[in-house]
């Protein structure tokens, strides 16, 4: 049972890290602010989701698991809102040019 | 070597190398804003390093104060500087001076490394005594025991310093603005992302802030970390235009700012009468007193940090 859980954790966290890698490559390679944001938030949110899923298999109890999910939801919410704010600023700068 | 500890060694090595690289980039970056972002990154990585060392309390404080609050203050400072002085102006020191400074820093670093490497094992310290005497305070977290009981005087001074720093900040206000509101006037945002953030986040954030203060008695957490989160929620309502920073002459604000340090001082002097010394707690009263002081400190710290971010009074001076 613990063996299966470990394997599930490793698969899930590795997949999450792959998304982080893809997001970082996007941040470095994509040409403008909006597409960089798009790559970063999409990849990071899904990547963090997969890492949290992987950690859930190792969670000490129900409360610990709920806290992990709460962390993911808060980051999801925060990064979605901040990326909107950054995108708005980028659009204003472009139109004022 | 065990495979597990090998992986840990690899992780720690990458962490330390990244920390050094980010620290160098703070110094090397020539734009103030980029340097501040590197500094925030450095603080967050340093928090991970503290977790690796088993100091979760320090990690929380580093993330909240070192990276969070200091980062916000530095971003505000950088954006002010951009309007006035360019970074690294012509008066930067010559090459001999730089070599001398570099050599001095390298010598100090080498001496510190040598001192750490030559510490006897187990390292001398009061850690065992701190844990052994913890039951007399009723607390479960030895770090809170050090901060609020054994070395309460340090924490008291920290709390007072925060108020003094804010007073110093306020006194930068031009004549005629003293007592006014700090920060820019912002139109309330209803529909945008800030409107959504301010509708959803504060209830959750306030709960987490109180939780982190409360749990500090037995687990990592405490007044500074919890207060930072509460202060951030207050700032969020300013940013979305739902509330405005209060007039710095507001008596309610000033009461909130000093209630923590004041209660701490009163409890300290009461110790002379009811216990053996200044800041000593009477037998059996340690835990309730500590929780009470920490609760008041949390509120004061939250208000002081938020008002520091808002800056000195710049508008709507009272008549």
Coordinates of C-alpha atoms in Angstrom, one line a residue:
Chain A
X1 CA 0.0 0.0 0.0
X2 CA 2.7 2.6 1.0
X3 CA 4.7 1.4 -2.1
X4 CA 1.8 2.2 -4.4
X5 CA 1.3 5.6 -2.7
X6 CA 5.0 6.4 -3.1
X7 CA 4.8 5.6 -6.8
X8 CA 1.7 7.7 -7.3
X9 CA 3.4 10.6 -5.5
X10 CA 6.5 10.3 -7.7
X11 CA 4.5 10.2 -10.9
X12 CA 2.3 13.1 -9.9
X13 CA 5.1 15.4 -8.6
X14 CA 7.3 14.6 -11.6
X15 CA 4.5 15.6 -14.0
X16 CA 4.0 18.8 -11.9
X17 CA 7.7 19.6 -12.2
X18 CA 7.4 19.1 -16.0
X19 CA 4.7 21.8 -16.1
X20 CA 6.9 24.1 -14.1
X21 CA 9.8 23.5 -16.5
X22 CA 7.5 24.2 -19.5
X23 CA 6.2 27.4 -17.8
X24 CA 9.7 28.6 -17.1
X25 CA 10.8 27.9 -20.7
X26 CA 7.7 29.8 -21.9
X27 CA 8.5 32.7 -19.5
X28 CA 12.0 32.9 -21.0
X29 CA 11.2 32.3 -24.7
X30 CA 7.8 33.8 -25.5
X31 CA 7.9 37.2 -27.2
X32 CA 5.6 39.5 -25.2
X33 CA 4.2 40.1 -21.7
X34 CA 0.7 38.6 -22.4
X35 CA 1.9 35.3 -23.8
X36 CA 4.5 35.0 -21.1
X37 CA 1.8 35.5 -18.5
X38 CA -0.4 32.9 -20.3
X39 CA 2.4 30.3 -20.2
X40 CA 3.4 31.0 -16.7
X41 CA 0.0 31.0 -15.0
X42 CA -1.4 28.0 -16.9
X43 CA 1.7 25.9 -16.3
X44 CA 2.2 27.0 -12.7
X45 CA -1.3 26.4 -11.6
X46 CA -1.5 22.9 -13.2
X47 CA 2.0 22.1 -12.1
X48 CA 1.3 23.1 -8.5
X49 CA -2.0 21.2 -8.6
X50 CA -0.1 18.0 -9.6
X51 CA 2.5 18.6 -6.9
X52 CA -0.2 19.1 -4.3
X53 CA -1.9 15.9 -5.6
X54 CA 1.4 14.1 -5.2
X55 CA 1.8 15.4 -1.7
X56 CA -1.8 14.4 -0.8
X57 CA -0.7 10.8 -1.1
X58 CA 1.8 11.5 1.7
X59 CA -0.5 13.8 3.8
X60 CA -0.4 13.0 7.6
X61 CA -4.2 13.1 8.0
X62 CA -7.4 14.6 6.7
X63 CA -6.6 18.1 8.2
X64 CA -3.2 18.1 6.6
X65 CA -4.7 17.2 3.3
X66 CA -7.3 19.9 3.5
X67 CA -4.5 22.5 4.3
X68 CA -2.6 21.3 1.2
X69 CA -5.6 21.8 -1.1
X70 CA -6.3 25.2 0.6
X71 CA -2.7 26.2 -0.3
X72 CA -3.3 25.2 -3.9
X73 CA -6.6 27.1 -4.1
X74 CA -5.1 30.3 -2.5
X75 CA -2.2 30.2 -5.0
X76 CA -4.6 29.6 -7.9
X77 CA -6.7 32.5 -6.8
X78 CA -3.8 34.8 -6.1
X79 CA -1.9 34.2 -9.3
X80 CA -5.0 34.4 -11.4
X81 CA -5.9 37.8 -10.0
X82 CA -2.3 39.2 -10.1
X83 CA -1.8 38.0 -13.7
X84 CA -5.0 39.9 -14.7
X85 CA -3.5 43.0 -13.0
X86 CA -0.2 42.6 -14.7
X87 CA -1.9 42.0 -18.1
X88 CA -4.0 45.1 -17.6
X89 CA -0.9 47.2 -16.9
X90 CA 0.8 45.7 -20.0
X91 CA -2.2 46.6 -22.2
X92 CA -2.3 50.1 -20.8
X93 CA 1.4 50.6 -21.5
X94 CA 1.0 49.3 -25.1
X95 CA -1.9 51.5 -25.9
X96 CA -0.3 54.6 -24.4
X97 CA 2.7 54.1 -26.6
Chain B
X1 CA 25.9 7.1 2.6
X2 CA 22.2 6.3 2.5
X3 CA 20.3 7.0 -0.8
X4 CA 17.9 9.3 1.1
X5 CA 20.6 11.5 2.6
X6 CA 22.4 11.6 -0.8
X7 CA 19.2 13.1 -2.3
X8 CA 19.1 15.6 0.6
X9 CA 22.7 16.6 0.1
X10 CA 22.0 17.1 -3.6
X11 CA 18.9 19.3 -2.8
X12 CA 20.8 21.3 -0.2
X13 CA 23.7 21.9 -2.5
X14 CA 21.5 23.2 -5.3
X15 CA 19.7 25.4 -2.7
X16 CA 22.9 26.9 -1.4
X17 CA 24.3 27.5 -4.9
X18 CA 21.1 29.1 -6.0
X19 CA 21.0 31.3 -2.8
X20 CA 24.6 32.4 -3.6
X21 CA 23.8 33.1 -7.2
X22 CA 20.7 35.1 -6.3
X23 CA 22.6 37.0 -3.6
X24 CA 25.2 38.0 -6.2
X25 CA 22.5 39.0 -8.7
X26 CA 21.1 41.5 -6.1
X27 CA 24.5 43.2 -6.0
X28 CA 25.1 42.9 -9.8
X29 CA 21.7 44.1 -11.0
X30 CA 21.9 47.8 -12.0
X31 CA 18.1 48.5 -12.0
X32 CA 16.7 49.0 -8.5
X33 CA 13.4 47.3 -9.3
X34 CA 15.1 44.1 -10.7
X35 CA 17.4 44.1 -7.6
X36 CA 14.4 44.2 -5.3
X37 CA 12.7 41.3 -7.1
X38 CA 16.0 39.4 -6.7
X39 CA 16.0 40.3 -3.0
X40 CA 12.4 38.9 -2.6
X41 CA 13.4 35.7 -4.4
X42 CA 16.4 35.5 -2.1
X43 CA 14.2 35.8 0.9
X44 CA 11.8 33.0 -0.2
X45 CA 14.8 30.7 -1.0
X46 CA 16.3 31.5 2.4
X47 CA 12.9 30.5 4.0
X48 CA 13.3 27.1 2.3
X49 CA 16.8 26.9 3.7
X50 CA 15.5 27.6 7.2
X51 CA 12.9 24.8 6.8
X52 CA 15.8 22.5 5.8
X53 CA 17.6 23.5 9.0
X54 CA 14.4 22.7 11.0
X55 CA 13.7 26.3 12.0
X56 CA 10.2 26.6 10.7
X57 CA 9.5 29.7 13.0
X58 CA 12.4 31.5 11.4
X59 CA 11.3 30.4 7.9
X60 CA 7.8 31.8 8.5
X61 CA 9.3 35.1 9.7
X62 CA 11.8 35.3 6.8
X63 CA 9.0 34.7 4.3
X64 CA 6.6 37.1 5.9
X65 CA 8.9 40.0 7.0
X66 CA 12.1 39.4 5.1
X67 CA 10.7 38.7 1.7
X68 CA 7.1 40.0 2.0
X69 CA 7.0 43.3 4.0
X70 CA 10.6 44.3 3.3
X71 CA 10.0 43.5 -0.4
X72 CA 6.9 45.7 -0.6
X73 CA 8.7 48.6 1.2
X74 CA 11.7 48.2 -1.1
X75 CA 9.5 48.3 -4.2
X76 CA 7.9 51.5 -2.9
X77 CA 11.3 52.9 -2.3
X78 CA 12.6 51.9 -5.7
X79 CA 9.7 53.5 -7.5
X80 CA 10.3 56.7 -5.6
X81 CA 14.0 56.6 -6.4
X82 CA 13.3 56.1 -10.1
X83 CA 11.8 59.5 -10.1
X84 CA 14.8 61.2 -8.5
X85 CA 18.3 59.6 -8.4
X86 CA 19.5 56.9 -10.9
X87 CA 21.1 53.9 -9.1
X88 CA 24.9 53.7 -9.1
X89 CA 25.5 57.3 -9.9
X90 CA 28.9 58.8 -10.8
X91 CA 30.0 59.0 -7.2
X92 CA 30.4 55.2 -7.0
X93 CA 33.8 54.3 -5.4
X94 CA 37.0 53.7 -7.4
X95 CA 38.7 50.4 -8.0
X96 CA 41.1 50.5 -5.0
X97 CA 38.2 51.2 -2.7
X98 CA 36.2 48.3 -4.2
X99 CA 39.1 45.9 -3.8
X100 CA 39.5 47.0 -0.1
X101 CA 35.8 46.6 0.6
X102 CA 35.8 43.2 -1.2
X103 CA 38.8 42.0 0.8
X104 CA 37.3 43.1 4.1
X105 CA 34.0 41.3 3.4
X106 CA 35.9 38.2 2.2
X107 CA 38.0 38.2 5.4
X108 CA 34.9 38.5 7.7
X109 CA 33.1 35.8 5.7
X110 CA 36.2 33.5 6.0
X111 CA 36.4 34.1 9.7
X112 CA 32.7 33.3 10.2
X113 CA 33.0 30.1 8.1
X114 CA 36.0 29.1 10.2
X115 CA 34.2 29.8 13.4
X116 CA 31.1 27.8 12.4
X117 CA 33.3 24.9 11.2
X118 CA 35.2 24.8 14.5
X119 CA 32.1 24.8 16.7
X120 CA 32.3 21.9 19.2
X121 CA 29.7 19.1 18.9
X122 CA 27.2 19.5 20.4
X123 CA 27.4 23.2 19.9
X124 CA 27.3 25.2 23.2
X125 CA 23.9 26.8 23.7
X126 CA 20.8 27.1 25.9
X127 CA 18.6 24.9 23.6
X128 CA 18.4 22.0 26.1
X129 CA 17.7 24.3 29.1
X130 CA 15.1 26.1 27.0
X131 CA 13.3 22.9 26.3
X132 CA 13.7 21.5 29.8
X133 CA 12.1 24.6 31.4
X134 CA 9.3 24.9 28.9
X135 CA 6.7 23.2 31.1
X136 CA 6.9 26.1 33.6
X137 CA 5.6 28.5 30.9
X138 CA 2.8 26.2 29.8
X139 CA 3.8 26.7 26.1
X140 CA 4.6 23.9 23.6
X141 CA 6.8 25.9 21.2
X142 CA 10.3 26.6 22.6
X143 CA 10.8 29.5 20.2
X144 CA 7.8 31.3 21.7
X145 CA 9.2 30.4 25.1
X146 CA 12.4 32.2 24.2
X147 CA 10.7 35.2 22.6
X148 CA 8.0 35.8 25.3
X149 CA 9.5 34.4 28.5
X150 CA 13.3 33.8 28.6
X151 CA 14.2 36.8 26.4
X152 CA 11.0 38.8 26.6
X153 CA 13.0 42.0 26.9
X154 CA 14.2 41.6 23.3
X155 CA 10.7 41.1 21.9
X156 CA 9.5 44.1 23.9
X157 CA 12.2 46.3 22.4
X158 CA 11.4 45.0 18.9
X159 CA 7.8 45.9 19.4
X160 CA 8.7 49.4 20.6
X161 CA 11.2 49.8 17.7
X162 CA 8.4 49.2 15.2
X163 CA 6.4 52.1 16.7
X164 CA 9.5 54.3 16.6
X165 CA 10.2 53.4 13.0
X166 CA 6.7 54.4 12.0
X167 CA 7.1 57.7 13.9
X168 CA 10.3 58.3 12.0
X169 CA 8.5 57.6 8.7
X170 CA 5.6 59.9 9.6
X171 CA 8.0 62.7 10.5
X172 CA 9.1 62.8 6.8
X173 CA 5.7 64.4 6.0
X174 CA 6.0 68.0 4.7
X175 CA 4.7 70.8 7.0
X176 CA 0.9 71.1 6.8
X177 CA 0.4 67.4 6.0
X178 CA 1.2 66.2 9.5
X179 CA -1.8 64.1 10.7
X180 CA -3.1 63.6 7.2
X181 CA -3.8 60.4 5.3
X182 CA -0.9 58.5 3.8
X183 CA -0.9 57.0 0.3
X184 CA -2.6 58.0 -3.0
X185 CA -6.3 58.4 -3.3
X186 CA -7.7 55.4 -5.1
X187 CA -11.1 54.9 -6.8
X188 CA -13.0 51.9 -5.5
X189 CA -12.7 48.9 -7.9
X190 CA -15.8 46.8 -8.0
X191 CA -15.6 44.4 -11.0
X192 CA -11.9 44.0 -11.8
X193 CA -9.4 41.4 -10.4
X194 CA -8.7 43.6 -7.4
X195 CA -12.5 43.8 -6.6
X196 CA -12.6 40.0 -6.7
X197 CA -9.5 39.6 -4.5
X198 CA -10.8 42.0 -1.9
X199 CA -14.2 40.3 -1.8
X200 CA -12.8 36.8 -1.3
X201 CA -9.4 37.0 0.3
X202 CA -9.7 39.1 3.5
X203 CA -12.0 36.6 5.4
X204 CA -9.7 33.7 4.6
X205 CA -6.6 35.9 5.3
X206 CA -7.9 37.2 8.6
X207 CA -8.7 33.6 9.7
X208 CA -5.2 32.4 8.7
X209 CA -3.5 35.4 10.4
X210 CA -5.3 34.7 13.7
X211 CA -4.6 31.0 13.3
X212 CA -0.9 31.6 12.9
X213 CA -0.8 33.9 16.0
X214 CA -2.8 31.4 18.1
X215 CA -0.9 28.3 17.1
X216 CA 2.4 30.1 17.9
X217 CA 2.0 29.0 21.5
X218 CA 2.5 25.3 20.6
X219 CA 3.8 25.2 17.1
X220 CA 5.6 27.4 14.6
X221 CA 3.8 30.8 14.3
X222 CA 3.4 33.9 16.3
X223 CA 2.6 37.6 16.5
X224 CA 4.9 38.8 13.8
X225 CA 4.0 36.2 11.2
X226 CA 0.2 36.4 11.9
X227 CA 0.4 40.3 12.1
X228 CA 2.0 40.4 8.7
X229 CA -0.9 38.5 7.1
X230 CA -3.5 40.7 8.9
X231 CA -1.7 43.8 7.8
X232 CA -1.6 42.6 4.2
X233 CA -5.3 42.1 4.2
X234 CA -5.8 45.7 5.4
X235 CA -3.5 46.9 2.6
X236 CA -5.5 44.9 0.1
X237 CA -8.7 46.8 1.1
X238 CA -6.8 50.1 0.5
X239 CA -5.5 49.0 -2.9
X240 CA -9.0 48.1 -4.0
X241 CA -10.3 51.4 -2.8
X242 CA -12.8 49.8 -0.3
X243 CA -11.2 51.6 2.7
X244 CA -8.5 54.3 2.9
X245 CA -5.6 54.4 5.3
X246 CA -6.7 56.3 8.4
X247 CA -5.5 59.8 9.3
X248 CA -2.2 59.5 11.2
X249 CA -3.7 61.8 13.8
X250 CA -6.5 59.3 14.4
X251 CA -6.6 58.4 18.1
X252 CA -8.1 55.0 17.4
X253 CA -5.2 54.2 15.1
X254 CA -2.6 55.4 17.6
X255 CA -4.3 53.3 20.3
X256 CA -4.1 50.2 18.1
X257 CA -0.5 50.9 17.3
X258 CA 0.7 51.1 21.0
X259 CA -1.7 48.6 22.6
X260 CA 0.7 45.7 22.1
X261 CA 3.9 47.3 23.4
X262 CA 2.0 49.1 26.2
X263 CA 0.4 45.9 27.4
X264 CA 3.8 44.2 27.3
X265 CA 5.3 47.0 29.4
X266 CA 2.4 46.9 31.9
X267 CA 2.8 43.1 32.2
X268 CA 6.6 43.6 32.6
X269 CA 6.2 46.1 35.5
X270 CA 3.5 43.9 37.1
X271 CA 6.2 41.2 37.2
X272 CA 8.1 43.3 39.7
X273 CA 5.1 43.3 42.1
X274 CA 3.6 39.9 41.5
X275 CA 6.7 37.9 40.5
X276 CA 10.4 38.2 41.2
X277 CA 11.5 40.6 38.4
X278 CA 10.7 42.9 35.5
X279 CA 9.0 40.8 32.8
X280 CA 8.8 37.7 35.1
X281 CA 5.4 36.0 35.1
X282 CA 3.7 34.8 38.3
X283 CA 3.5 31.1 38.9
X284 CA 0.8 29.5 36.7
X285 CA 0.0 32.8 34.9
X286 CA 2.7 32.6 32.2
X287 CA 0.6 31.1 29.4
X288 CA -2.5 33.3 29.7
X289 CA -0.4 36.4 30.0
X290 CA 1.8 35.4 27.0
X291 CA -1.3 34.7 24.9
X292 CA -2.8 38.1 25.9
X293 CA 0.4 40.0 25.1
X294 CA 0.8 38.2 21.8
X295 CA -2.8 38.9 20.8
X296 CA -2.3 42.7 21.5
X297 CA 1.1 42.6 19.7
X298 CA -0.4 40.9 16.7
X299 CA -2.9 43.7 16.3
X300 CA -0.2 46.4 16.8
X301 CA 2.2 44.8 14.4
X302 CA -0.4 44.4 11.7
X303 CA -1.3 48.1 12.0
X304 CA 2.3 49.3 12.2
X305 CA 3.4 47.2 9.1
X306 CA 0.4 48.3 7.0
X307 CA 0.9 52.0 7.9
X308 CA 4.7 51.6 7.1
X309 CA 3.7 50.4 3.6
X310 CA 1.3 53.3 3.3
X311 CA 4.1 55.7 4.0
X312 CA 4.0 59.2 5.5
X313 CA 0.9 61.4 5.5
X314 CA 0.6 63.2 2.2
X315 CA -3.0 64.4 1.8
X316 CA -6.1 65.5 3.6
X317 CA -4.4 67.0 6.5
X318 CA -6.9 67.7 9.3
X319 CA -7.8 71.4 9.9

